[in-house]
Amino acid sequence: ISAFFRTAPALGPRSEVYAVSSTGVIYKFDTSGGTVFSPPTQIYSIGQSVLAASPSVANTGALVVADDIGNLYRFNSNGNLLWKKSTGQQTFGSPACFTDSQGTVDLVYYSSGNVLYTYSAPTGKLLSSSSLPSGDRFSSSLFLSSLLLVGTRLGNVYAYSSTTGDISWVYPNGTSNLGIEITSTPYKVGNSYIFGAGSNIYALSLSGSLLWTYSVSGDIQSSPTGYIDPSSQTWTFFSKIIVTGK
């Protein structure tokens, strides 16, 4: 591959790996049940667009990719383009896919500019849209668990229902903000959501109230990850920073 990769790859439900090159080419790697990847398959070329963040893969194997100029692409599990949407607004993070356990609800969430869009994954039909207040815009990737979380430029974390797209809560409170752009994607660890903004790490309850903060030297440069160890201790990891749960 005569290109480099700007974003992290995405793992599919059948151990397939998707990656997008700096030249806008989407590659699919098949592990074929082993640890050595087979030669990649080029499934699509976006062209001159720059990819905003990592691709997202649904549990059905469908792939969703967004570029930084407001285009959203949805592929089936075979890599065939099913639909494309254009918002005309700059995008800073990854979209998210949601499929319920019965397979009757199949959605794609996409934050572009100051609007969160909800699309039908099979058809691309726009189901709903929700706008941020004037002057704000989405600035992190979407994180999907039981809620859909995303950070904004003015320093808010919005939590939306993953089934309806309605706002469940806003941190700090919807009328004030942290005043620091949140590019760190919120992440669920145990019974809390963790994210970074500026030189602070924040932990929120599942209902959006502040649990604790932790200050570090320098700015947070990554999104968190974490796990709960066998002793039930919660650990949260940032780039070059390790913070034990509280």
CSV table of N, CA, C and O in Angstrom, one decimal, residues 42-137:
chain,number,residue,atom,x,y,z
A,42,GLN,N,-9.1,-3.6,-1.9
A,42,GLN,CA,-9.6,-2.2,-2.0
A,42,GLN,C,-11.0,-2.2,-2.4
A,42,GLN,O,-11.4,-2.7,-3.4
A,43,ILE,N,-11.9,-1.7,-1.4
A,43,ILE,CA,-13.3,-1.8,-1.7
A,43,ILE,C,-13.9,-0.5,-2.2
A,43,ILE,O,-15.0,-0.5,-2.8
A,44,TYR,N,-13.2,0.7,-2.0
A,44,TYR,CA,-13.8,1.9,-2.5
A,44,TYR,C,-12.7,3.0,-2.4
A,44,TYR,O,-11.8,3.0,-1.5
A,45,SER,N,-12.8,4.0,-3.2
A,45,SER,CA,-11.9,5.2,-3.2
A,45,SER,C,-12.7,6.4,-3.0
A,45,SER,O,-13.5,6.7,-3.9
A,46,ILE,N,-12.6,7.1,-1.9
A,46,ILE,CA,-13.3,8.4,-1.7
A,46,ILE,C,-12.7,9.5,-2.5
A,46,ILE,O,-13.3,10.5,-2.9
A,47,GLY,N,-11.4,9.4,-2.8
A,47,GLY,CA,-10.7,10.4,-3.6
A,47,GLY,C,-10.0,11.4,-2.8
A,47,GLY,O,-9.3,11.1,-1.8
A,48,GLN,N,-10.2,12.7,-3.1
A,48,GLN,CA,-9.4,13.8,-2.5
A,48,GLN,C,-9.8,14.1,-1.1
A,48,GLN,O,-9.1,14.8,-0.4
A,49,SER,N,-11.0,13.6,-0.6
A,49,SER,CA,-11.4,13.9,0.7
A,49,SER,C,-10.5,13.4,1.8
A,49,SER,O,-9.9,12.3,1.6
A,50,VAL,N,-10.4,14.1,2.9
A,50,VAL,CA,-9.6,13.6,4.0
A,50,VAL,C,-10.5,13.0,5.0
A,50,VAL,O,-11.6,13.5,5.3
A,51,LEU,N,-10.2,11.8,5.5
A,51,LEU,CA,-11.0,11.1,6.5
A,51,LEU,C,-10.9,11.8,7.8
A,51,LEU,O,-9.8,12.1,8.3
A,52,ALA,N,-12.0,12.1,8.4
A,52,ALA,CA,-12.1,12.8,9.7
A,52,ALA,C,-11.7,11.9,10.9
A,52,ALA,O,-11.1,12.4,11.8
A,53,ALA,N,-12.1,10.7,10.9
A,53,ALA,CA,-11.8,9.8,12.0
A,53,ALA,C,-12.0,8.3,11.5
A,53,ALA,O,-12.1,8.1,10.3
A,54,SER,N,-11.9,7.4,12.4
A,54,SER,CA,-11.9,6.0,12.1
A,54,SER,C,-13.3,5.6,11.5
A,54,SER,O,-14.3,6.2,11.9
A,55,PRO,N,-13.3,4.6,10.7
A,55,PRO,CA,-14.6,4.0,10.2
A,55,PRO,C,-15.3,3.4,11.3
A,55,PRO,O,-14.7,3.1,12.4
A,56,SER,N,-16.6,3.1,11.2
A,56,SER,CA,-17.4,2.4,12.1
A,56,SER,C,-18.1,1.2,11.5
A,56,SER,O,-18.5,1.3,10.3
A,57,VAL,N,-18.1,0.1,12.2
A,57,VAL,CA,-18.7,-1.1,11.7
A,57,VAL,C,-19.9,-1.6,12.6
A,57,VAL,O,-19.7,-1.7,13.8
A,58,ALA,N,-21.0,-1.9,12.0
A,58,ALA,CA,-22.2,-2.4,12.7
A,58,ALA,C,-22.0,-3.9,13.0
A,58,ALA,O,-21.1,-4.5,12.4
A,59,ASN,N,-22.8,-4.4,13.9
A,59,ASN,CA,-22.6,-5.8,14.2
A,59,ASN,C,-23.2,-6.7,13.1
A,59,ASN,O,-23.0,-7.9,13.2
A,60,THR,N,-23.8,-6.1,12.1
A,60,THR,CA,-24.1,-6.8,10.9
A,60,THR,C,-23.0,-6.9,9.9
A,60,THR,O,-23.1,-7.6,8.9
A,61,GLY,N,-21.9,-6.2,10.2
A,61,GLY,CA,-20.8,-6.2,9.2
A,61,GLY,C,-20.8,-5.0,8.3
A,61,GLY,O,-19.9,-4.8,7.5
A,62,ALA,N,-21.9,-4.2,8.3
A,62,ALA,CA,-21.9,-3.0,7.5
A,62,ALA,C,-20.9,-2.0,7.9
A,62,ALA,O,-20.7,-1.8,9.1
A,63,LEU,N,-20.4,-1.2,7.0
A,63,LEU,CA,-19.4,-0.2,7.2
A,63,LEU,C,-19.9,1.2,7.0
A,63,LEU,O,-20.6,1.4,6.0
A,64,VAL,N,-19.5,2.1,7.9
A,64,VAL,CA,-19.9,3.5,7.7
A,64,VAL,C,-18.6,4.4,7.8
A,64,VAL,O,-17.8,4.2,8.7
A,65,VAL,N,-18.4,5.3,6.8
A,65,VAL,CA,-17.2,6.1,6.8
A,65,VAL,C,-17.6,7.5,6.5
A,65,VAL,O,-18.5,7.8,5.8
A,66,ALA,N,-16.9,8.5,7.2
A,66,ALA,CA,-17.2,9.9,7.0
A,66,ALA,C,-15.9,10.6,6.7
A,66,ALA,O,-14.8,10.3,7.2
A,67,ASP,N,-16.0,11.6,5.7
A,67,ASP,CA,-14.8,12.4,5.5
A,67,ASP,C,-15.0,13.7,6.2
A,67,ASP,O,-16.0,14.0,6.8
A,68,ASP,N,-14.0,14.6,6.0
A,68,ASP,CA,-14.0,15.9,6.8
A,68,ASP,C,-14.8,17.0,6.1
A,68,ASP,O,-14.8,18.1,6.7
A,69,ILE,N,-15.4,16.8,5.0
A,69,ILE,CA,-16.1,17.8,4.3
A,69,ILE,C,-17.6,17.5,4.3
A,69,ILE,O,-18.4,18.1,3.5
A,70,GLY,N,-18.1,16.6,5.2
A,70,GLY,CA,-19.5,16.4,5.3
A,70,GLY,C,-20.1,15.3,4.5
A,70,GLY,O,-21.3,15.4,4.3
A,71,ASN,N,-19.3,14.4,4.0
A,71,ASN,CA,-19.9,13.2,3.3
A,71,ASN,C,-19.9,12.0,4.1
A,71,ASN,O,-18.9,11.7,4.8
A,72,LEU,N,-21.0,11.3,4.1
A,72,LEU,CA,-21.1,10.0,4.8
A,72,LEU,C,-21.4,8.9,3.9
A,72,LEU,O,-22.3,9.0,3.0
A,73,TYR,N,-20.7,7.8,4.0
A,73,TYR,CA,-20.8,6.7,3.1
A,73,TYR,C,-21.2,5.4,3.9
A,73,TYR,O,-20.6,5.2,5.0
A,74,ARG,N,-22.1,4.7,3.3
A,74,ARG,CA,-22.5,3.4,4.0
A,74,ARG,C,-22.4,2.3,3.0
A,74,ARG,O,-22.9,2.3,1.9
A,75,PHE,N,-21.6,1.2,3.4
A,75,PHE,CA,-21.4,0.1,2.6
A,75,PHE,C,-22.0,-1.2,3.3
A,75,PHE,O,-22.1,-1.2,4.5
A,76,ASN,N,-22.3,-2.2,2.5
A,76,ASN,CA,-22.8,-3.4,3.1
A,76,ASN,C,-21.6,-4.3,3.4
A,76,ASN,O,-20.4,-3.9,3.3
A,77,SER,N,-21.8,-5.5,4.0
A,77,SER,CA,-20.8,-6.3,4.5
A,77,SER,C,-19.8,-6.8,3.4
A,77,SER,O,-18.7,-7.3,3.6
A,78,ASN,N,-20.3,-6.7,2.1
A,78,ASN,CA,-19.4,-7.1,1.0
A,78,ASN,C,-18.6,-5.9,0.4
A,78,ASN,O,-17.9,-6.1,-0.5
A,79,GLY,N,-18.8,-4.7,1.0
A,79,GLY,CA,-18.0,-3.6,0.6
A,79,GLY,C,-18.7,-2.8,-0.5
A,79,GLY,O,-18.0,-1.9,-1.1
A,80,ASN,N,-19.9,-3.1,-0.8
A,80,ASN,CA,-20.6,-2.3,-1.9
A,80,ASN,C,-21.3,-1.1,-1.3
A,80,ASN,O,-21.9,-1.1,-0.3
A,81,LEU,N,-21.1,0.1,-2.0
A,81,LEU,CA,-21.7,1.3,-1.6
A,81,LEU,C,-23.2,1.3,-1.7
A,81,LEU,O,-23.7,1.0,-2.8
A,82,LEU,N,-23.9,1.5,-0.6
A,82,LEU,CA,-25.3,1.5,-0.6
A,82,LEU,C,-25.9,2.9,-0.7
A,82,LEU,O,-26.9,3.1,-1.4
A,83,TRP,N,-25.3,3.8,0.0
A,83,TRP,CA,-25.8,5.2,-0.1
A,83,TRP,C,-24.7,6.2,0.4
A,83,TRP,O,-23.8,5.8,1.1
A,84,LYS,N,-24.9,7.4,0.0
A,84,LYS,CA,-24.0,8.5,0.4
A,84,LYS,C,-24.8,9.7,0.7
A,84,LYS,O,-25.8,10.0,0.0
A,85,LYS,N,-24.5,10.4,1.8
A,85,LYS,CA,-25.2,11.6,2.2
A,85,LYS,C,-24.1,12.8,2.3
A,85,LYS,O,-23.0,12.5,2.7
A,86,SER,N,-24.6,14.0,2.0
A,86,SER,CA,-23.7,15.1,2.0
A,86,SER,C,-24.4,16.2,2.9
A,86,SER,O,-25.5,16.6,2.6
A,87,THR,N,-23.7,16.7,3.9
A,87,THR,CA,-24.2,17.8,4.7
A,87,THR,C,-23.7,19.2,4.4
A,87,THR,O,-24.3,20.2,4.8
A,88,GLY,N,-22.5,19.2,3.8
A,88,GLY,CA,-21.9,20.5,3.5
A,88,GLY,C,-21.2,21.1,4.7
A,88,GLY,O,-20.8,22.3,4.6
A,89,GLN,N,-21.2,20.4,5.8
A,89,GLN,CA,-20.6,21.0,7.0
A,89,GLN,C,-19.3,20.1,7.4
A,89,GLN,O,-19.3,18.9,7.2
A,90,GLN,N,-18.4,20.8,8.0
A,90,GLN,CA,-17.1,20.1,8.4
A,90,GLN,C,-17.4,19.0,9.5
A,90,GLN,O,-18.3,19.2,10.4
A,91,THR,N,-16.7,17.9,9.4
A,91,THR,CA,-16.9,16.8,10.4
A,91,THR,C,-15.6,16.5,11.1
A,91,THR,O,-14.5,16.6,10.5
A,92,PHE,N,-15.7,16.3,12.4
A,92,PHE,CA,-14.5,16.1,13.2
A,92,PHE,C,-14.4,14.7,13.9
A,92,PHE,O,-13.4,14.4,14.6
A,93,GLY,N,-15.4,13.8,13.7
A,93,GLY,CA,-15.3,12.6,14.4
A,93,GLY,C,-16.0,11.5,13.6
A,93,GLY,O,-16.6,11.7,12.6
A,94,SER,N,-15.9,10.3,14.2
A,94,SER,CA,-16.5,9.1,13.6
A,94,SER,C,-18.0,9.0,13.8
A,94,SER,O,-18.5,9.5,14.8
A,95,PRO,N,-18.7,8.4,12.8
A,95,PRO,CA,-20.1,8.1,13.0
A,95,PRO,C,-20.3,6.9,13.9
A,95,PRO,O,-19.3,6.3,14.4
A,96,ALA,N,-21.5,6.5,14.2
A,96,ALA,CA,-21.8,5.4,15.0
A,96,ALA,C,-23.0,4.6,14.4
A,96,ALA,O,-23.9,5.2,13.8
A,97,CYS,N,-22.9,3.3,14.6
A,97,CYS,CA,-24.0,2.4,14.1
A,97,CYS,C,-24.7,1.8,15.3
A,97,CYS,O,-24.1,1.4,16.3
A,98,PHE,N,-26.0,1.6,15.2
A,98,PHE,CA,-26.8,1.0,16.2
A,98,PHE,C,-27.8,0.0,15.6
A,98,PHE,O,-28.6,0.4,14.7
A,99,THR,N,-27.8,-1.2,16.1
A,99,THR,CA,-28.7,-2.2,15.7
A,99,THR,C,-29.2,-2.9,17.0
A,99,THR,O,-28.4,-3.3,17.8
A,100,ASP,N,-30.5,-3.0,17.2
A,100,ASP,CA,-31.1,-3.6,18.4
A,100,ASP,C,-30.9,-5.1,18.3
A,100,ASP,O,-30.6,-5.7,17.3
A,101,SER,N,-31.2,-5.8,19.4
A,101,SER,CA,-31.0,-7.2,19.5
A,101,SER,C,-31.9,-8.0,18.6
A,101,SER,O,-31.6,-9.1,18.2
A,102,GLN,N,-33.0,-7.4,18.3
A,102,GLN,CA,-34.0,-8.1,17.4
A,102,GLN,C,-33.7,-7.9,15.9
A,102,GLN,O,-34.2,-8.5,15.0
A,103,GLY,N,-32.8,-6.9,15.7
A,103,GLY,CA,-32.5,-6.5,14.3
A,103,GLY,C,-33.6,-5.7,13.6
A,103,GLY,O,-33.5,-5.5,12.4
A,104,THR,N,-34.6,-5.2,14.4
A,104,THR,CA,-35.6,-4.4,13.8
A,104,THR,C,-35.3,-2.9,13.7
A,104,THR,O,-35.9,-2.2,12.9
A,105,VAL,N,-34.3,-2.5,14.5
A,105,VAL,CA,-33.9,-1.1,14.5
A,105,VAL,C,-32.4,-1.1,14.0
A,105,VAL,O,-31.6,-1.6,14.7
A,106,ASP,N,-32.2,-0.4,12.9
A,106,ASP,CA,-30.8,-0.4,12.3
A,106,ASP,C,-30.6,1.1,11.9
A,106,ASP,O,-31.1,1.6,10.9
A,107,LEU,N,-29.7,1.8,12.7
A,107,LEU,CA,-29.6,3.2,12.5
A,107,LEU,C,-28.1,3.6,12.3
A,107,LEU,O,-27.2,2.8,12.8
A,108,VAL,N,-27.9,4.7,11.7
A,108,VAL,CA,-26.6,5.3,11.6
A,108,VAL,C,-26.7,6.8,12.2
A,108,VAL,O,-27.5,7.5,11.8
A,109,TYR,N,-25.8,7.1,13.2
A,109,TYR,CA,-25.7,8.4,13.7
A,109,TYR,C,-24.5,9.1,13.2
A,109,TYR,O,-23.4,8.6,13.1
A,110,TYR,N,-24.7,10.4,12.8
A,110,TYR,CA,-23.6,11.2,12.2
A,110,TYR,C,-23.7,12.6,12.7
A,110,TYR,O,-24.7,13.3,12.6
A,111,SER,N,-22.6,13.1,13.3
A,111,SER,CA,-22.5,14.5,13.8
A,111,SER,C,-21.6,15.3,12.8
A,111,SER,O,-20.5,14.9,12.6
A,112,SER,N,-22.2,16.3,12.2
A,112,SER,CA,-21.5,17.1,11.2
A,112,SER,C,-21.9,18.6,11.5
A,112,SER,O,-23.1,18.9,11.5
A,113,GLY,N,-20.8,19.4,11.7
A,113,GLY,CA,-21.1,20.8,12.0
A,113,GLY,C,-21.8,20.9,13.4
A,113,GLY,O,-21.2,20.3,14.4
A,114,ASN,N,-22.9,21.4,13.5
A,114,ASN,CA,-23.7,21.5,14.7
A,114,ASN,C,-24.9,20.7,14.7
A,114,ASN,O,-25.8,20.9,15.5
A,115,VAL,N,-25.0,19.7,13.8
A,115,VAL,CA,-26.2,18.9,13.7
A,115,VAL,C,-25.9,17.4,13.9
A,115,VAL,O,-24.9,16.9,13.3
A,116,LEU,N,-26.7,16.7,14.7
A,116,LEU,CA,-26.7,15.3,14.8
A,116,LEU,C,-27.8,14.7,13.9
A,116,LEU,O,-29.0,15.0,14.1
A,117,TYR,N,-27.4,13.9,13.0
A,117,TYR,CA,-28.3,13.3,12.0
A,117,TYR,C,-28.5,11.8,12.4
A,117,TYR,O,-27.6,11.1,12.8
A,118,THR,N,-29.8,11.3,12.2
A,118,THR,CA,-30.1,9.9,12.4
A,118,THR,C,-30.7,9.4,11.1
A,118,THR,O,-31.7,9.9,10.6
A,119,TYR,N,-30.0,8.4,10.5
A,119,TYR,CA,-30.4,7.8,9.3
A,119,TYR,C,-30.8,6.3,9.4
A,119,TYR,O,-30.3,5.6,10.3
A,120,SER,N,-31.7,5.9,8.6
A,120,SER,CA,-32.0,4.5,8.5
A,120,SER,C,-30.8,3.8,7.8
A,120,SER,O,-30.4,4.3,6.7
A,121,ALA,N,-30.2,2.8,8.4
A,121,ALA,CA,-29.0,2.2,7.8
A,121,ALA,C,-29.3,1.5,6.5
A,121,ALA,O,-28.5,1.6,5.6
A,122,PRO,N,-30.4,0.8,6.4
A,122,PRO,CA,-30.7,0.1,5.1
A,122,PRO,C,-31.0,1.0,4.0
A,122,PRO,O,-30.5,0.7,2.8
A,123,THR,N,-31.7,2.1,4.2
A,123,THR,CA,-32.1,3.0,3.1
A,123,THR,C,-31.4,4.3,3.0
A,123,THR,O,-31.5,4.9,1.9
A,124,GLY,N,-30.8,4.8,4.1
A,124,GLY,CA,-30.3,6.1,4.1
A,124,GLY,C,-31.3,7.2,4.3
A,124,GLY,O,-30.9,8.4,4.2
A,125,LYS,N,-32.5,6.9,4.6
A,125,LYS,CA,-33.5,7.9,4.8
A,125,LYS,C,-33.2,8.7,6.1
A,125,LYS,O,-32.9,8.1,7.1
A,126,LEU,N,-33.3,10.0,6.0
A,126,LEU,CA,-33.1,10.8,7.2
A,126,LEU,C,-34.3,10.7,8.2
A,126,LEU,O,-35.4,11.0,7.8
A,127,LEU,N,-34.1,10.2,9.4
A,127,LEU,CA,-35.2,10.0,10.3
A,127,LEU,C,-35.4,11.2,11.3
A,127,LEU,O,-36.5,11.5,11.6
A,128,SER,N,-34.3,11.8,11.7
A,128,SER,CA,-34.4,13.0,12.5
A,128,SER,C,-33.0,13.7,12.5
A,128,SER,O,-32.0,13.2,12.1
A,129,SER,N,-33.1,14.9,13.0
A,129,SER,CA,-31.9,15.7,13.2
A,129,SER,C,-32.0,16.6,14.4
A,129,SER,O,-33.2,17.0,14.8
A,130,SER,N,-30.9,16.9,15.1
A,130,SER,CA,-31.0,17.7,16.3
A,130,SER,C,-29.8,18.7,16.3
A,130,SER,O,-28.6,18.3,16.1
A,131,SER,N,-30.1,20.0,16.4
A,131,SER,CA,-29.1,21.0,16.3
A,131,SER,C,-28.6,21.5,17.6
A,131,SER,O,-29.4,21.6,18.6
A,132,LEU,N,-27.3,21.8,17.7
A,132,LEU,CA,-26.7,22.4,18.9
A,132,LEU,C,-27.1,23.9,18.9
A,132,LEU,O,-27.4,24.5,17.9
A,133,PRO,N,-27.0,24.5,20.1
A,133,PRO,CA,-27.2,26.0,20.1
A,133,PRO,C,-26.2,26.7,19.2
A,133,PRO,O,-25.1,26.2,18.9
A,134,SER,N,-26.6,27.9,18.8
A,134,SER,CA,-25.8,28.7,17.9
A,134,SER,C,-24.4,28.9,18.5
A,134,SER,O,-24.2,29.2,19.7
A,135,GLY,N,-23.4,28.8,17.7
A,135,GLY,CA,-22.0,29.0,18.1
A,135,GLY,C,-21.3,27.8,18.5
A,135,GLY,O,-20.0,27.8,18.7
A,136,ASP,N,-22.0,26.7,18.7
A,136,ASP,CA,-21.3,25.4,19.1
A,136,ASP,C,-21.3,24.4,17.9
A,136,ASP,O,-22.1,24.6,17.0
A,137,ARG,N,-20.4,23.4,18.0
A,137,ARG,CA,-20.4,22.4,17.0
A,137,ARG,C,-19.8,21.1,17.6
A,137,ARG,O,-19.1,21.2,18.7
